[in-house]
Coordinates of C-alpha atoms in Angstrom, one line a residue:
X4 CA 100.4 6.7 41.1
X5 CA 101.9 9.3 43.4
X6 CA 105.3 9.9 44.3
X7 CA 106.1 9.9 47.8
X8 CA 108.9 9.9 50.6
X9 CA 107.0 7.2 52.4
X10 CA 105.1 5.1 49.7
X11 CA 108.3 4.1 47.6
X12 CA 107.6 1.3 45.1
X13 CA 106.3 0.9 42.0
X14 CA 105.7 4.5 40.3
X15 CA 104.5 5.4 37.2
X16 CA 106.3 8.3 37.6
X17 CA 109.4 7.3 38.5
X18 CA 112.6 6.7 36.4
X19 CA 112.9 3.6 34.2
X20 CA 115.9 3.2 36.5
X21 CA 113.8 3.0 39.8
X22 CA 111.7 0.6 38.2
X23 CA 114.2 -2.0 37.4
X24 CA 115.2 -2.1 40.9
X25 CA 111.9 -2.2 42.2
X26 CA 110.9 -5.4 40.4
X27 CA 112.5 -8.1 42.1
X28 CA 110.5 -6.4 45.1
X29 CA 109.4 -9.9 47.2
X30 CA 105.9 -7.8 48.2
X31 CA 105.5 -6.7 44.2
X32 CA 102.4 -9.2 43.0
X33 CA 102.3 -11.0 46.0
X34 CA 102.7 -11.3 49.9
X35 CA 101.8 -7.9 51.8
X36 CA 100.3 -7.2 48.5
X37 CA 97.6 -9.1 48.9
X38 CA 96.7 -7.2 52.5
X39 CA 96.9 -4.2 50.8
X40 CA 94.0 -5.3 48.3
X41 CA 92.1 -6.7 51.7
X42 CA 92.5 -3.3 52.8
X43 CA 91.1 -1.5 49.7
X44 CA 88.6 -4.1 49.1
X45 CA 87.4 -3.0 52.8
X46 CA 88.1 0.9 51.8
X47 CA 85.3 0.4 48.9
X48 CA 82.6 -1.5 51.4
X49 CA 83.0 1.6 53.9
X50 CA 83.1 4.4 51.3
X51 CA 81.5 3.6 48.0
X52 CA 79.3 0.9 49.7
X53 CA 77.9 3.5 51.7
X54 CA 77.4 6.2 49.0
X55 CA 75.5 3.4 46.9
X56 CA 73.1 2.6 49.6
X57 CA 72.1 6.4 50.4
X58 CA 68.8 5.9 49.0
X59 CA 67.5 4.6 52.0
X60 CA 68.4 7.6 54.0
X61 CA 67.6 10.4 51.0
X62 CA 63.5 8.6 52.3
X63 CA 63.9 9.1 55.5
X64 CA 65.5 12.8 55.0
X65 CA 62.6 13.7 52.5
X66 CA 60.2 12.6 55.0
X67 CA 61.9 14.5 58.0
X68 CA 62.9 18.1 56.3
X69 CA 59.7 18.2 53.7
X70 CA 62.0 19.6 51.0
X71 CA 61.9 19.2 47.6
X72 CA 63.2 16.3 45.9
X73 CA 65.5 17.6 43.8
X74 CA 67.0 19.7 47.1
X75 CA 67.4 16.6 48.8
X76 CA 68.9 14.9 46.4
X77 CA 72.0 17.5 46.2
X78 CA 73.2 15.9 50.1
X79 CA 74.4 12.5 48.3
X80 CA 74.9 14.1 45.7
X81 CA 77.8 16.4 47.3
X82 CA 79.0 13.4 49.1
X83 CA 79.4 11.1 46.1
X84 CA 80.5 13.9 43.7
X85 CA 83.1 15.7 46.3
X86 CA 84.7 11.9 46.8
X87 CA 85.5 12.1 43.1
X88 CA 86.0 15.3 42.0
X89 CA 88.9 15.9 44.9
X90 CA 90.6 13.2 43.5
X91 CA 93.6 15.7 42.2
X92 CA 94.2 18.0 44.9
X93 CA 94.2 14.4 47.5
X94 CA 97.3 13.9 45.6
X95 CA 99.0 16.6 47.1
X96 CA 98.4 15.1 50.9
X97 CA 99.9 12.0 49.3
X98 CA 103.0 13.5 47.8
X99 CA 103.4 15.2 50.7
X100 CA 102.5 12.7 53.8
X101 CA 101.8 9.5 52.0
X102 CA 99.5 7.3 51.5
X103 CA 99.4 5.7 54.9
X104 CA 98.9 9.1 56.9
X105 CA 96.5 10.5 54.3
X106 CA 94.1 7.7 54.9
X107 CA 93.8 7.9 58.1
X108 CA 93.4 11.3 58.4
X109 CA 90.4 10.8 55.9
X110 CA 89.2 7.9 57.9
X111 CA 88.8 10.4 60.7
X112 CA 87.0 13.3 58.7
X113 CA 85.1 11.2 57.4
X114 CA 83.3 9.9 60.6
X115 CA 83.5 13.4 62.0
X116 CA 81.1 13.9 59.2
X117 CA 78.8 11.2 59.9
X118 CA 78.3 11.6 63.3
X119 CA 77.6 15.6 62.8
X120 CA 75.3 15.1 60.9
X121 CA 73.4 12.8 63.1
X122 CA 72.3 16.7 64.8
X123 CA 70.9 18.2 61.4
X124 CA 68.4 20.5 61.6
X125 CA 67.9 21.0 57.7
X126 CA 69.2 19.8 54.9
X127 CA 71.0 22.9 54.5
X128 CA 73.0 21.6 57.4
X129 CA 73.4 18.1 55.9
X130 CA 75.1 20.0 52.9
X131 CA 78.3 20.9 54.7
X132 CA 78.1 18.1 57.3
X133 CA 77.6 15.2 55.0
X134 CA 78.1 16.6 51.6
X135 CA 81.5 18.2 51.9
X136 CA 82.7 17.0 55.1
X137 CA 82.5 13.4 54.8
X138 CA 82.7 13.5 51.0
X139 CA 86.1 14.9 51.2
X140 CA 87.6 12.3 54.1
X141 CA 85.5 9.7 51.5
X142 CA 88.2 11.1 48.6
X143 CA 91.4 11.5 51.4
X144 CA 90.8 7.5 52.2
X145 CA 89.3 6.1 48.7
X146 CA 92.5 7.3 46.0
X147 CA 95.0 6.0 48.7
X148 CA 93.3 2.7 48.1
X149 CA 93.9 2.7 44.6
X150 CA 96.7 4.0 44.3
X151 CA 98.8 1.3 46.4
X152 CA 97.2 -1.2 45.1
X153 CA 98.7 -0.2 41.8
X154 CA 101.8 0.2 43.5
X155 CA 101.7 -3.1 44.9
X156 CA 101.2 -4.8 41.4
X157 CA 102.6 -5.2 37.9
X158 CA 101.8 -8.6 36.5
X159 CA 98.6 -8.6 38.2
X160 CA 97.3 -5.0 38.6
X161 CA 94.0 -5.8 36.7
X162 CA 93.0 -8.2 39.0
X163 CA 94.0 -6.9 41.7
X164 CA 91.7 -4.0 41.1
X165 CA 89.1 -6.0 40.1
X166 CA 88.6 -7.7 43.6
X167 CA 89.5 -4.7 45.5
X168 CA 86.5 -3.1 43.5
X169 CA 84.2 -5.8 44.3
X170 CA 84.1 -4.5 47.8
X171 CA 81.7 -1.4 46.3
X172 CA 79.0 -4.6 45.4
X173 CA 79.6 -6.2 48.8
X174 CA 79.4 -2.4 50.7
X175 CA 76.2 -1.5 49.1
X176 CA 74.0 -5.0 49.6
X177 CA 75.2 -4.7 53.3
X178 CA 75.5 -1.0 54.0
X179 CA 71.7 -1.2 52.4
X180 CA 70.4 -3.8 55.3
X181 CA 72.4 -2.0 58.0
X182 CA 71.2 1.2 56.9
X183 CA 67.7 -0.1 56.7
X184 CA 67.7 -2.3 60.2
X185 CA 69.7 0.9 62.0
X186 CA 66.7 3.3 60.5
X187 CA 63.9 0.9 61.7
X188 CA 65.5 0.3 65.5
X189 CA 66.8 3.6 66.3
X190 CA 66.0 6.5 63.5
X191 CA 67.7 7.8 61.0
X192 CA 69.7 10.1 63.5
X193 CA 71.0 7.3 65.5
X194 CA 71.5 5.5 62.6
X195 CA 74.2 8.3 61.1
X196 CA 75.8 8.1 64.7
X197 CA 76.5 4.5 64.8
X198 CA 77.4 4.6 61.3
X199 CA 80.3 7.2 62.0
X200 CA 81.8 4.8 64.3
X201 CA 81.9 2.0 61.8
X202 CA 83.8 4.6 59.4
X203 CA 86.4 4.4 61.8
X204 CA 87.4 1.2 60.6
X205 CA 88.5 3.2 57.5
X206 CA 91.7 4.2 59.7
X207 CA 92.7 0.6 60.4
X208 CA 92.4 -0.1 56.7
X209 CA 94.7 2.8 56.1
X210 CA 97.4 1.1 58.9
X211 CA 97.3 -1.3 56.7
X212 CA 98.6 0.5 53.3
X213 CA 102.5 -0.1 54.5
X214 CA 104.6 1.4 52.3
X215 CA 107.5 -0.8 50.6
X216 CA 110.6 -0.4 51.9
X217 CA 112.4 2.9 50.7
X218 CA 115.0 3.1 48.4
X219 CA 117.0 5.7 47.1
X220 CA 114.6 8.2 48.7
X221 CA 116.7 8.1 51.8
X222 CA 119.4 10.6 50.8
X223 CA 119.8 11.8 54.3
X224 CA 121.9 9.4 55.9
X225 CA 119.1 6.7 56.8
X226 CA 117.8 9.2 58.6
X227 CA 119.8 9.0 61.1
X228 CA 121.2 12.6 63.1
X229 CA 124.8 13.7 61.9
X230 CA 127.3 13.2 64.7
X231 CA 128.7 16.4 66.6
X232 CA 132.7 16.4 66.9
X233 CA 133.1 16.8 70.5
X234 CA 136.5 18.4 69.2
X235 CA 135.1 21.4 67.7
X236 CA 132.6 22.2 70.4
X237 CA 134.1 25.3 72.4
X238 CA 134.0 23.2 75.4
X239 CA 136.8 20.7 74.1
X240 CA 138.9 24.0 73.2
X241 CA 138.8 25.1 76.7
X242 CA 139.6 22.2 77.8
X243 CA 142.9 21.6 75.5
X244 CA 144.0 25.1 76.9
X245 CA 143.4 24.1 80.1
X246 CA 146.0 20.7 79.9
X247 CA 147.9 23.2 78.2
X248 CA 148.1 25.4 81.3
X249 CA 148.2 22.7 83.4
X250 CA 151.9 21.8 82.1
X251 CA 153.0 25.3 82.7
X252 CA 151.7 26.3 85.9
X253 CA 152.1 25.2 89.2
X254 CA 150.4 22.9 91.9
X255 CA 147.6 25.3 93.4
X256 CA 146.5 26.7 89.9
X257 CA 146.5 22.8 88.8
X258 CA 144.5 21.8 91.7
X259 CA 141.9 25.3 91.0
X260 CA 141.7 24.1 87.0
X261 CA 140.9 20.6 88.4
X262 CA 138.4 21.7 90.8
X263 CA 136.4 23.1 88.0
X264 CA 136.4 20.7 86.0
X265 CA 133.0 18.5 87.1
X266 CA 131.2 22.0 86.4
X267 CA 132.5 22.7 83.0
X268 CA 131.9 19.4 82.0
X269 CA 128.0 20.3 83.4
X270 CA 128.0 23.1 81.4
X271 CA 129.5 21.5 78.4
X272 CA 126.9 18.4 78.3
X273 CA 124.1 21.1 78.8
X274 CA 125.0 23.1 75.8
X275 CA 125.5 20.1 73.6
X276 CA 122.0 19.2 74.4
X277 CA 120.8 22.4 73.7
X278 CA 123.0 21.9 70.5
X279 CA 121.6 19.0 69.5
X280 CA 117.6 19.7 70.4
X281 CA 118.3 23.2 68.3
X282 CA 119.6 20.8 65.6
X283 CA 116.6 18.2 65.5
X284 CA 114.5 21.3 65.5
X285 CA 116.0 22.6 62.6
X286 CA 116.5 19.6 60.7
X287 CA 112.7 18.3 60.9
X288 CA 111.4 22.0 59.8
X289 CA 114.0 21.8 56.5
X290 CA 112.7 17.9 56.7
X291 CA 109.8 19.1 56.4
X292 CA 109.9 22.4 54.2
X293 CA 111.7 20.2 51.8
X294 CA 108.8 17.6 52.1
X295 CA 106.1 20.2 51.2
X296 CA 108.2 21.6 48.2
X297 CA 108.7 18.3 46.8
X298 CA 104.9 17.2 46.7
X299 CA 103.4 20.3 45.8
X300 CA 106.3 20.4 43.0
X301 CA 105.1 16.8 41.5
X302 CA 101.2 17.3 42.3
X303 CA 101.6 20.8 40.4
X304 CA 103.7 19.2 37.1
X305 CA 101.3 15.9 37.2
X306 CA 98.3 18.1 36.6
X307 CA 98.6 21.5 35.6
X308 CA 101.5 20.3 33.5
X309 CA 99.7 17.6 32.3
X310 CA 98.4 19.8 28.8
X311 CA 99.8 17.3 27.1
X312 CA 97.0 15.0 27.8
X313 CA 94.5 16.8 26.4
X314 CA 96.5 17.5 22.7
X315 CA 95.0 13.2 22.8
X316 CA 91.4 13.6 21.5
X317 CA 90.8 9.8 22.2
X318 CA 91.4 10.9 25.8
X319 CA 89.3 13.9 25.3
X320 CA 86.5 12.1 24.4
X321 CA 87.2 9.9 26.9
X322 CA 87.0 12.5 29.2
X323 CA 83.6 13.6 27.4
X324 CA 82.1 9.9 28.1
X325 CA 83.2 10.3 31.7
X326 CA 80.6 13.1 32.6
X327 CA 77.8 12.2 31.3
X328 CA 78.5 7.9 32.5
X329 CA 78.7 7.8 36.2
X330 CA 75.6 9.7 36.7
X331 CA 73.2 7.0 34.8
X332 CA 74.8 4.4 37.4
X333 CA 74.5 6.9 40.4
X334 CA 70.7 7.7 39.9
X335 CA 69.2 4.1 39.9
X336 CA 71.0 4.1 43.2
X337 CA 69.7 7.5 44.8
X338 CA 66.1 7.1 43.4
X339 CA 65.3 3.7 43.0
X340 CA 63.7 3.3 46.6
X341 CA 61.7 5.8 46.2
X342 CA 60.4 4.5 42.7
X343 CA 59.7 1.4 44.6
X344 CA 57.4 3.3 46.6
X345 CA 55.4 5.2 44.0
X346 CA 55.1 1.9 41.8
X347 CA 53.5 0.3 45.2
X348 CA 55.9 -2.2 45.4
X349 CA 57.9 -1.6 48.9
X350 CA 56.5 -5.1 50.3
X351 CA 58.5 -7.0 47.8
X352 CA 61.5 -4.5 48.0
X353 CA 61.8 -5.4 51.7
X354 CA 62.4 -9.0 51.3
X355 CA 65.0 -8.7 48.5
X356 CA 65.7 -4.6 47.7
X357 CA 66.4 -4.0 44.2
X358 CA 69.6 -2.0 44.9
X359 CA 70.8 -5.1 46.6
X360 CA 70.2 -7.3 43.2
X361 CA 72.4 -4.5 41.3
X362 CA 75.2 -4.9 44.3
X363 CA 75.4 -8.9 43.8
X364 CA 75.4 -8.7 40.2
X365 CA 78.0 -5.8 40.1
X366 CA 80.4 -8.1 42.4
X367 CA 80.3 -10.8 39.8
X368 CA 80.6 -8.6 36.6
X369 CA 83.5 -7.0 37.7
X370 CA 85.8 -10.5 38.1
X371 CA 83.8 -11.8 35.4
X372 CA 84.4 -8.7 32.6
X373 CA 88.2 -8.6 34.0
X374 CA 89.2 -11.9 33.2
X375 CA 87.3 -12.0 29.9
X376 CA 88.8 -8.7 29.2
X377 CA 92.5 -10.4 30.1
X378 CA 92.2 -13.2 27.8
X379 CA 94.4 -12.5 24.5
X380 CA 91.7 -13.2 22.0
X381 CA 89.8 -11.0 23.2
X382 CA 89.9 -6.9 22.4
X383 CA 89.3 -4.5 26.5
X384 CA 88.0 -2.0 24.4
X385 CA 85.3 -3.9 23.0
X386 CA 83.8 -5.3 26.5
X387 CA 84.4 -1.9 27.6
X388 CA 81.6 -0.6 24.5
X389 CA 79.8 -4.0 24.9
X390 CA 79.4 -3.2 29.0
X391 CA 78.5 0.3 28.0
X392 CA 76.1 -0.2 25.7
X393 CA 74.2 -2.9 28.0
X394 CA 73.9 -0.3 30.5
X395 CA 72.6 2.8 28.2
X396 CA 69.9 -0.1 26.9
X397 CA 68.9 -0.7 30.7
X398 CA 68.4 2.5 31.6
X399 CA 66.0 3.5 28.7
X400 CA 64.0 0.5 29.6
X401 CA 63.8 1.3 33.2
X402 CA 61.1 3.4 33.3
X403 CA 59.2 1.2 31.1
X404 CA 58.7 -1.2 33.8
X405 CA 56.4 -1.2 36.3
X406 CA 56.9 -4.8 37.8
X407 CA 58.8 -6.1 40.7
X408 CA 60.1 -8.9 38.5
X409 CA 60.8 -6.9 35.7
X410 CA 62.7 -4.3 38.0
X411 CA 64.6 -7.0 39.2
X412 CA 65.5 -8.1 35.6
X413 CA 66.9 -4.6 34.6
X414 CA 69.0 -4.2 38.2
X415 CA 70.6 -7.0 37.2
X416 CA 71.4 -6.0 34.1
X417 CA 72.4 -2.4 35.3
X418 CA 74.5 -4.2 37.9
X419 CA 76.3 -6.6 35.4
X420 CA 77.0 -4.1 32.6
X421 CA 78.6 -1.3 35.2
X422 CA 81.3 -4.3 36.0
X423 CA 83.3 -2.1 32.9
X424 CA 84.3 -0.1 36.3
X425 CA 87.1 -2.2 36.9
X426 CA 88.2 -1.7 33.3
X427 CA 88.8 2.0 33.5
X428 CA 92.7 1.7 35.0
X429 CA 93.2 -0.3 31.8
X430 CA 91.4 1.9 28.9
X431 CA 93.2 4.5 30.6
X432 CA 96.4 3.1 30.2
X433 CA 95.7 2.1 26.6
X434 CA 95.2 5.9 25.9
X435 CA 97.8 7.7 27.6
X436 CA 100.3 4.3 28.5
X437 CA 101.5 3.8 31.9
X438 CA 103.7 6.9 32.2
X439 CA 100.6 8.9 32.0
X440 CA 97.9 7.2 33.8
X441 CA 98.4 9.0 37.1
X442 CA 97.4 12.0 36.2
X443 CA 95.1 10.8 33.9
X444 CA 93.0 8.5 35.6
X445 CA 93.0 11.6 38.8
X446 CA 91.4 13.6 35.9
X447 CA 89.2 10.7 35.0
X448 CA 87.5 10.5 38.5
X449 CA 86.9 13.6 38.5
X450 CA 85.2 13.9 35.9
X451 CA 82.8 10.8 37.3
X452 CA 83.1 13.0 40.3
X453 CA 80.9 15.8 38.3
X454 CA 78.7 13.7 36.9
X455 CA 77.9 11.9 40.2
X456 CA 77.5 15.8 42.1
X457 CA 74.7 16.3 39.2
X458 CA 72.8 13.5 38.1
X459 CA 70.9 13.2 41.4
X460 CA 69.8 16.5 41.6
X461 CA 68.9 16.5 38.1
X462 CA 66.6 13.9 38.0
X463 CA 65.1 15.1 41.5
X464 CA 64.0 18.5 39.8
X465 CA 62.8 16.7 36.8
X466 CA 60.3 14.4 38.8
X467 CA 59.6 18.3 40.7
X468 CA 58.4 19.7 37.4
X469 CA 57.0 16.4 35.6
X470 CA 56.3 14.4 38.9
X471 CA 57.6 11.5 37.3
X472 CA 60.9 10.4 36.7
X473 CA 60.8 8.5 33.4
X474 CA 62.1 11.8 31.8
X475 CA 65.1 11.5 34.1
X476 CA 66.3 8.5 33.1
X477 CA 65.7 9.3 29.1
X478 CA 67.5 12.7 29.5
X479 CA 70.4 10.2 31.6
X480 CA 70.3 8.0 28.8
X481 CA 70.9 10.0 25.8
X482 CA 73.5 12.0 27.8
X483 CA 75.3 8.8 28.1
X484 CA 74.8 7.7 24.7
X485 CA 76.3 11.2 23.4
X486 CA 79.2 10.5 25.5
X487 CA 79.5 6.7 24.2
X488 CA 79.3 8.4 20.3
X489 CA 82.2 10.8 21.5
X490 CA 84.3 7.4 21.9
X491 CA 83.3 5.3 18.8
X492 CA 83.8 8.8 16.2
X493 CA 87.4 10.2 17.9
X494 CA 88.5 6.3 16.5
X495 CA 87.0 6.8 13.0
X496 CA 88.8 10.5 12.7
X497 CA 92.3 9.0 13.5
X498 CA 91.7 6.3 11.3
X499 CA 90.7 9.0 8.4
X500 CA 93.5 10.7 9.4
X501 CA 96.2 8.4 9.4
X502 CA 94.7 7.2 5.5
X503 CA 94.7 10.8 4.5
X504 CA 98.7 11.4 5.4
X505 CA 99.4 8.3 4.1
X506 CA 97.8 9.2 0.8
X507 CA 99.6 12.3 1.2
X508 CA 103.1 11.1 1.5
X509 CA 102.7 8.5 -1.7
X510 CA 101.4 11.5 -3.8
X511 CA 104.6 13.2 -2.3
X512 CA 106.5 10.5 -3.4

């Protein structure tokens, strides 16, 4: 989705011309290509795995800080919402160092955050440590992910996202029983500590992102240093006068002009070394001014002059849907063991926890919804409402239930319907079409990214004031249900619309 010097392949924003060569690509829909889905499939276990399964550490901070819920709340809530919402400005490390580099730079920061805030001494602390810091290496390894995959794929992209996105399932039912086992063994401290180190795998997965092989990038000679002409370096003119004297003169000046040679030619290979390590200098700084320029240049015109997106009110509403969705999947996650406890029903939650149900199911539902959303009978946009709807439904019944079984019933629906995840690369697409779903889908996650960094702490304050969080999840709901309305109405206008110019043009007529 982002241009790069390193990650050349296939582009949305590159020429037509581009494309067509990059087609017959032998790693396009298949060999490394598959490596590079192994890789974000692992990306979305470290990262979005871990962000699901916070729950169990929001307990454990609540009981060691004694701060309000709804105060606590904001330290996943940072982490998950920063991930998301720094989508765009990630782009510009890509343009500018690629994919590869970015990741593991975020691999790095984002460990660096874990392991910091193993020492917190309030949650105040957590809020830089955890929240911004690791949230924002979370967002510098997770778009990387994405985005090669959709480099590595045309035939195939939709799947390919789909199982790479199955690894957010697979992260949060394990991240939940590591976090859990690491808590119980060794504290919540230790716990963060050990879990920095596993972060560091997110580097290795970003190894992995190879870029395809360059192609008409490489406008610098392969890269190779320009030759110096020996000829025109003013050692090799001294030297042409010196044969020249040599002819003229006599024996004992011949003999003098000979005798210094060995040190001129010292002097000469000394300065063309100088030469040359002044050149290299030179040429990586331009190399690398003209890097810079490049990718702030195409992150700048992909989304501050991207206006164009928003004259589309289908995308608008889109847009609309996106704040208010993410954070009725996101609270379930953050709350729900703490539900468990007021409802009496941790036993139970220990042998099978209930965010684990919405994990397995979630892994399912997203191959499941992407090949039923592939077959040509069949409209996306229409499993897409169906998902949504299903999960609005669930999360208005939620706090109706007060059962372990009937819990487990409504996670599994909650995990099923929110399989419409792996569908959002493809509505996307259907609204702006491919040229456009760069910048579009950064501006997308974003959006989930602000929904995510307020739900949390929204429904945290509500339980403060009602000390339950039923109203949570109704206010959740009918957020998400005005945002659902924004999507089915913009459809209806255009519709209107296009009648009314027809009707328009045969009255003309």
């Amino acid at each position: 989705m982002y241009t790069s010097h390193e990650d050349i392949g296939y582009d949305f924003e590159d020429d037509p011309k581009d494309k067509k060569t990059l087609k017959p690509h032998p790693n396009i829909d298949s060999g490394w290509a598959w490596m590079v889905v192994l890789s974000s499939f692992f990306v979305h276990i470290l990262i979005m795995g871990s962000q699901m399964a916070l729950g169990v550490l929001n307990v454990e901070w609540l009981e060691e800080f004694h701060q309000s819920r709804g105060l606590t709340a904001w330290v996943s809530s940072l982490s998950m919402g920063i991930t998301l919402i720094v989508g765009p400005f990630i782009g510009l490390f890509i343009n500018t160092c690629g994919c590869r580099r970015t990741a593991i730079i975020g691999g790095l920061v984002n460990s660096l955050g874990w392991v910091l805030s193993a020492y917190a001494a309030n949650v105040h602390y957590l809020f830089i440590t955890f929240g911004v810091t690791a949230g924002f290496g979370s967002g510098m390894a997770y778009l990387p992910a994405v985005v090669m995959v959709g480099r590595y794929f045309q035939k195939r992209r939709a799947l390919a996202q789909g199982l790479s996105t199955t690894g957010t399932g697979f992260g949060t039912f394990l991240m939940t029983v590591l976090l859990k086992y690491l808590c119980a063994e060794y504290g919540w401290r230790n716990a963060m500590f050990i879990q920095g180190a596993v972060s560091l795998n997110l580097c290795v997965c970003g190894a992995l992102m190879r870029p395809l092989s360059p192609g008409k990038d490489s406008n610098d000679g392969g890269g190779k240093d320009p030759q110096v002409v020996p000829a025109q370096s003013p050692g090799s003119k001294s030297s042409g006068q010196l044969d020249g004297a040599e002819e003229k003169g006599g024996g004992p000046r011949n003999e003098e002009t000979l005798g210094d040679l060995p040190a001129q030619a010292g002097q000469e290979k000394a300065g063309h070394g100088q030469n040359m390590g002044a050149f290299r200098v030179l040429k990586t700084a331009s190399q690398l001014t003209r890097r810079v320029k490049k990718g702030f240049r195409a992150w700048y015109s992909g989304y501050f002059g991207a206006a164009s997106l928003f004259t589309n009110r289908m995308f608008v509403a889109f847009v609309f849907w996106a704040l208010f969705a993410y954070s009725s999947f996101v609270v379930p996650f953050i709350h729900l063991p703490e539900i468990v406890n007021l409802y009496n029903l941790s036993e139970q939650n220990d042998v099978f926890p209930l965010t684990s149900i919405i994990a397995i199911v979630h892994i399912f539902a997203k191959v499941i919804l992407g090949v039923v959303a592939d077959l040509p009978c069949i409209s996306v946009w229409n499993v897409f409402l169906m998902a949504n709807f299903t999960l609005v439904l669930s999360i208005f019944i939620l706090p109706l239930v007060h059962t372990y079984a009937g819990l487990a019933v409504i996670c599994a629906l909650i995990g099923f319907s929110s399989g419409y995840f792996s569908l959002m690369p493809v509505v996307t697409e259907d609204l702006v079409g491919i040229e456009h779903l760069a910048n579009a889908y950064g501006i997308i996650i974003c959006a989930n990214g602000i929904s995510a960094l307020l739900g949390p702490p929204f429904a945290g304050w509500i339980y403060d004031i009602t000390e339950k969080y039923d109203f949570s999840f109704y206010i959740c709901g009918l957020l998400y249900m005005v945002g659902i309305l924004f999507l089915l109405i913009q459809p209806c206008i255009q519709i209107i619309e296009q009648s009314r110019k027809k009707y328009m043009d045969g009255t003309r007529v």
